[in-house]
mmCIF file of C-alpha atoms and ligand atoms in Angstrom:
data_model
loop_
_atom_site.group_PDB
_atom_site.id
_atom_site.type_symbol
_atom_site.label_atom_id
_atom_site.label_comp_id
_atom_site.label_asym_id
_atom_site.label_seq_id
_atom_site.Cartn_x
_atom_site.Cartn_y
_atom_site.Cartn_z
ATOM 1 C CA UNK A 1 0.000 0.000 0.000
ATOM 2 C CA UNK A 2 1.286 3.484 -1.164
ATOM 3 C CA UNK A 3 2.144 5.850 2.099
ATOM 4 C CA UNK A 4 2.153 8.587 0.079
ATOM 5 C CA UNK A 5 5.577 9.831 1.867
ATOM 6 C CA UNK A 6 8.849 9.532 0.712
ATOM 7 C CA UNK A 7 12.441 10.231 2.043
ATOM 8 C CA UNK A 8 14.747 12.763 0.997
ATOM 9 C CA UNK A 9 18.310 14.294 1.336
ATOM 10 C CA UNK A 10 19.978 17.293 0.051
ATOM 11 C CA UNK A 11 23.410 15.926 -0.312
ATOM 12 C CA UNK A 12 26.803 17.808 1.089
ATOM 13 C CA UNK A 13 27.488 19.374 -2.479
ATOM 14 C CA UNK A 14 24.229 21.249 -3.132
ATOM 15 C CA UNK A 15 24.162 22.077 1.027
ATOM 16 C CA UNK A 16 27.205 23.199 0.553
ATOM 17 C CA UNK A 17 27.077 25.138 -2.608
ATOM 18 C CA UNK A 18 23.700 27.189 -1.162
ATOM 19 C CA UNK A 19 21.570 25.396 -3.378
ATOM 20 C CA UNK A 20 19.518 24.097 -0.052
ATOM 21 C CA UNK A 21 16.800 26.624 -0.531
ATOM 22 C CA UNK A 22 16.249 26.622 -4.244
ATOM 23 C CA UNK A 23 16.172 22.821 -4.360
ATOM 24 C CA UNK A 24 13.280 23.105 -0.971
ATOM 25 C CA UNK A 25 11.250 25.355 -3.527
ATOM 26 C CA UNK A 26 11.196 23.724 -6.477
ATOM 27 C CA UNK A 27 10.164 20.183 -4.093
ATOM 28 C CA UNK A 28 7.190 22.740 -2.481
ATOM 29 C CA UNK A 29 6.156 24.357 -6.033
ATOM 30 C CA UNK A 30 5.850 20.282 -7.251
ATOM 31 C CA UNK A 31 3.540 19.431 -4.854
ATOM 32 C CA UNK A 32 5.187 18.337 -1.748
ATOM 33 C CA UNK A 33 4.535 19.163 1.821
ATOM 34 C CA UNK A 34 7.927 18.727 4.260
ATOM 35 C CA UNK A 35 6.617 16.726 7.342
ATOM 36 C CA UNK A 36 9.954 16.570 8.834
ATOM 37 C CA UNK A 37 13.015 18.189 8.474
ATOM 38 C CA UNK A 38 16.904 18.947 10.037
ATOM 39 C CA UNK A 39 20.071 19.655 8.838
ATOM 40 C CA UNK A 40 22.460 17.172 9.913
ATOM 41 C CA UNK A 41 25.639 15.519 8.989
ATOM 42 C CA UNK A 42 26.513 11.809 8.658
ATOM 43 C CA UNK A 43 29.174 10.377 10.264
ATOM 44 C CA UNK A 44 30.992 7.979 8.205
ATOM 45 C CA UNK A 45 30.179 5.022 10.613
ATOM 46 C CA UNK A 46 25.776 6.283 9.920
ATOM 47 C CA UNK A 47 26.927 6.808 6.219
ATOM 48 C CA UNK A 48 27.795 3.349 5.980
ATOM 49 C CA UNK A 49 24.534 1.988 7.288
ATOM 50 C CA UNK A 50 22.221 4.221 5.670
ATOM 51 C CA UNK A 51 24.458 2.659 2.087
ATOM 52 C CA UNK A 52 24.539 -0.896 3.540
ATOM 53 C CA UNK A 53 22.460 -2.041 0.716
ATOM 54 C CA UNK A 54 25.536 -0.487 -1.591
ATOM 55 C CA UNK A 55 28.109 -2.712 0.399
ATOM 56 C CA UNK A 56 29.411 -4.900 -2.473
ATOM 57 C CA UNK A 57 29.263 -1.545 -4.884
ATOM 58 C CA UNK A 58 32.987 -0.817 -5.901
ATOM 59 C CA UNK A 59 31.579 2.960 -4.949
ATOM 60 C CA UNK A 60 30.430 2.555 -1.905
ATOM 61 C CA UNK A 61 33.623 3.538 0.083
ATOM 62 C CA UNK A 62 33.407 7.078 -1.695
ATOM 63 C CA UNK A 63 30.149 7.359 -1.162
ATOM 64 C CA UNK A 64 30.233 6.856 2.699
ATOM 65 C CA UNK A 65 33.159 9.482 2.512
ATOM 66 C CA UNK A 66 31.367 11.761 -0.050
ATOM 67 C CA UNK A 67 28.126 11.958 2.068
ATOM 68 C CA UNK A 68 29.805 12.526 5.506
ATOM 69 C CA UNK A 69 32.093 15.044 4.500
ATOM 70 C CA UNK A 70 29.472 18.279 5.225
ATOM 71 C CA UNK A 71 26.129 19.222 6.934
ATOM 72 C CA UNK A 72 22.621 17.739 4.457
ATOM 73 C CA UNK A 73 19.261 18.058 4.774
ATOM 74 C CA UNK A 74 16.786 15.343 5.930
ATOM 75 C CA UNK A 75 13.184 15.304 5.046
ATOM 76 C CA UNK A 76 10.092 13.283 4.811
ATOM 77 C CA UNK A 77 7.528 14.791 1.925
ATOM 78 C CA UNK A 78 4.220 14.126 1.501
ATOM 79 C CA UNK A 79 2.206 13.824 -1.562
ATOM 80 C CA UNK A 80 -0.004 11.361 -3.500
ATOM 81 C CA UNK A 81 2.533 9.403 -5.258
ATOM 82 C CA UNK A 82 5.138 10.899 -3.585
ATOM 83 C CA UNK A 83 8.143 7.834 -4.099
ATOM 84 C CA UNK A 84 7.323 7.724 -8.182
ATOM 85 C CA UNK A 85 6.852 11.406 -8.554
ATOM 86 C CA UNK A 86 9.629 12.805 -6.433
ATOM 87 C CA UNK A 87 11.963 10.077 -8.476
ATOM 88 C CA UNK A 88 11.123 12.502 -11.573
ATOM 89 C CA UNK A 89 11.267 15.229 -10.004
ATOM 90 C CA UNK A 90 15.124 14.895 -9.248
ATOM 91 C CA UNK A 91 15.808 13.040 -12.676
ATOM 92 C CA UNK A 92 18.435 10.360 -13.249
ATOM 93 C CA UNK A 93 21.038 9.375 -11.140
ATOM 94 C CA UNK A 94 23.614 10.183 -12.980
ATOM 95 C CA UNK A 95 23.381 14.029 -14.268
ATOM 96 C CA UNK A 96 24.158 13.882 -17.615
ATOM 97 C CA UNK A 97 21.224 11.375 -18.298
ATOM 98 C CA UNK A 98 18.848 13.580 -16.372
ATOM 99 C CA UNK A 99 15.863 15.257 -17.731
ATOM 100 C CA UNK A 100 15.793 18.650 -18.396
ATOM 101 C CA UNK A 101 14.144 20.819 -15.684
ATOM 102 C CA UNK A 102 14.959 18.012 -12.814
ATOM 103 C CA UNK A 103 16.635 18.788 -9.590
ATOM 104 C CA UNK A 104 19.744 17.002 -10.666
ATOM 105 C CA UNK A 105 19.867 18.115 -14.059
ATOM 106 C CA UNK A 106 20.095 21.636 -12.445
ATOM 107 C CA UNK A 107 22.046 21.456 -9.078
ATOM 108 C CA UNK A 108 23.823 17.771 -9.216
ATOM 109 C CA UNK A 109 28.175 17.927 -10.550
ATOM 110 C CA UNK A 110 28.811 14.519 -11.015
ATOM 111 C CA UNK A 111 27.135 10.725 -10.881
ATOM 112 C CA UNK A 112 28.596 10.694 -6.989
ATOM 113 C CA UNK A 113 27.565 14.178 -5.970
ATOM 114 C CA UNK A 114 24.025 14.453 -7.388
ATOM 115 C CA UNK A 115 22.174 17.010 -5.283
ATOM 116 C CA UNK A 116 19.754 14.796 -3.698
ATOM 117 C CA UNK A 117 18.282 11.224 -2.334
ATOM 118 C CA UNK A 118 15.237 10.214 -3.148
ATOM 119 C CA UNK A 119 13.863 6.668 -1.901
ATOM 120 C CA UNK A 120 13.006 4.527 -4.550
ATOM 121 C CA UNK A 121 10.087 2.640 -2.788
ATOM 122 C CA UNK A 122 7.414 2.734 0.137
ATOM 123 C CA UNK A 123 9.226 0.333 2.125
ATOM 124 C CA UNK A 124 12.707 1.908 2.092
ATOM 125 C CA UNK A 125 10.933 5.489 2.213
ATOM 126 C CA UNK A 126 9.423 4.551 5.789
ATOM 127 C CA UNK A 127 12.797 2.996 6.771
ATOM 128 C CA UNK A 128 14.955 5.485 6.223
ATOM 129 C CA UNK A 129 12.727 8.073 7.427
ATOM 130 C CA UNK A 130 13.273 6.349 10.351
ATOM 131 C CA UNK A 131 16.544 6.155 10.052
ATOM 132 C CA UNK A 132 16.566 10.099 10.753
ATOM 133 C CA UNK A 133 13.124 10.756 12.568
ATOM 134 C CA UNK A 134 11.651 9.623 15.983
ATOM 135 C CA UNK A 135 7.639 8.335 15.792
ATOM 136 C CA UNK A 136 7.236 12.016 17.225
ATOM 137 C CA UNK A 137 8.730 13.991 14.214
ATOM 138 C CA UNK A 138 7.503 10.996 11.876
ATOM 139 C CA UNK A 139 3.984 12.391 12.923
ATOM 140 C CA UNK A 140 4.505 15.938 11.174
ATOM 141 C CA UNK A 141 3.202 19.199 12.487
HETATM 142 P P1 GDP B 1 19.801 6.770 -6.756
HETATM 143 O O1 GDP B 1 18.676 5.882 -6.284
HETATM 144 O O2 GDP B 1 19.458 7.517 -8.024
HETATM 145 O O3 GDP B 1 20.303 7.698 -5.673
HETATM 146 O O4 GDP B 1 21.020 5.812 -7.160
HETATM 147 P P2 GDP B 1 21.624 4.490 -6.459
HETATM 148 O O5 GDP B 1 20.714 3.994 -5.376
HETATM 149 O O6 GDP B 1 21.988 3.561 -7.560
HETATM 150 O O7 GDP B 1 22.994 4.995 -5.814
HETATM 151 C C1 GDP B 1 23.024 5.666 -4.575
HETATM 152 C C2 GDP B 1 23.975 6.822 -4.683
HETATM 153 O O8 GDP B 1 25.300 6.330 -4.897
HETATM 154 C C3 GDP B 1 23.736 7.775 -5.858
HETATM 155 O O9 GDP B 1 22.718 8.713 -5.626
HETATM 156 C C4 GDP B 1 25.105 8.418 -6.012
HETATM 157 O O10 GDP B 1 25.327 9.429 -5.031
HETATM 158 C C5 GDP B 1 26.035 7.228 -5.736
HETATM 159 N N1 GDP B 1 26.399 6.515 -6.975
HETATM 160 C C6 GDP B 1 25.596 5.769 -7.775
HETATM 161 N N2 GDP B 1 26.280 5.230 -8.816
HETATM 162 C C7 GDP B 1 27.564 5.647 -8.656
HETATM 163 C C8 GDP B 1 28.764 5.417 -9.391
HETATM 164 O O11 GDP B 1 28.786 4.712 -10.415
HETATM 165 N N3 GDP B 1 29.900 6.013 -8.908
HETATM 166 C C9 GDP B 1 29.907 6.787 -7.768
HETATM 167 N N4 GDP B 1 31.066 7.332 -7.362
HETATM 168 N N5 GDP B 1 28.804 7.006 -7.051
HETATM 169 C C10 GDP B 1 27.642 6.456 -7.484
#
């Protein structure tokens, strides 16, 4: 059954590039209300579990780096469809294959350091907003 949330992160490049604030209103102007939100960084240790499904990935050791190496955002969105439509909204994982118009097309600088997470279904939306969010904050404002 769809939730309608999903789970998102803007990643340590577009945080640190000032980008935070233009991605949050293009993800508002499509639709999306922010439940929950923080800016946070990973520690390299919490990188590596949030990745754990990436384990065997010959990338994964630069990606545990990459996304502990500055403050991102956290946030559960809501929004009918949210996983399927939020997955367009930020475009391909790899920049130079993503749509025009898409959150990664715009902010994202390489394959690694693409702007932004986006879960890419229910179940992994509710557990890594859990990963970052108590049941309190889970139940929005
Ligand atoms: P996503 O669902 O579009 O985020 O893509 P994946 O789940 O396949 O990969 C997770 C994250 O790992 C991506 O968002 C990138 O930050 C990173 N990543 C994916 N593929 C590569 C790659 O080939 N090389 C490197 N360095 N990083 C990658």
């Amino acid at each position: 059954m769809s939730t309608n949330r999903t789970f998102t992160m803007i990643k340590p490049d577009a945080f640190g590039a000032g980008n935070a604030g233009a991605i949050l209103k293009m993800i508002e102007e499509a639709g999306f209300k922010l439940v929950a939100m923080k800016i946070t960084q990973l520690s390299g240790e919490a990188a590596g579990k949030f990745y754990a499904v990436h384990q065997a990935r010959p990338f994964y050791k630069d990606l545990c780096a990459y996304m502990s190496s500055g403050p991102i955002i956290a946030a559960i969105l809501e929004k009918e469809n949210a996983v399927a439509d939020f997955r367009k909204l930020i475009g391909a994982t790899n920049p130079a294959d993503a749509a025009e118009g898409t959150i990664r097309k715009l902010y994202a600088t390489s394959i690694e350091a693409n702007a932004v997470h986006g879960s890419d279904s229910d179940e992994n939306a509710a557990i890594e907003g859990s990963f970052f969010f108590s049941e309190m904050e889970k139940v929005g404002v």
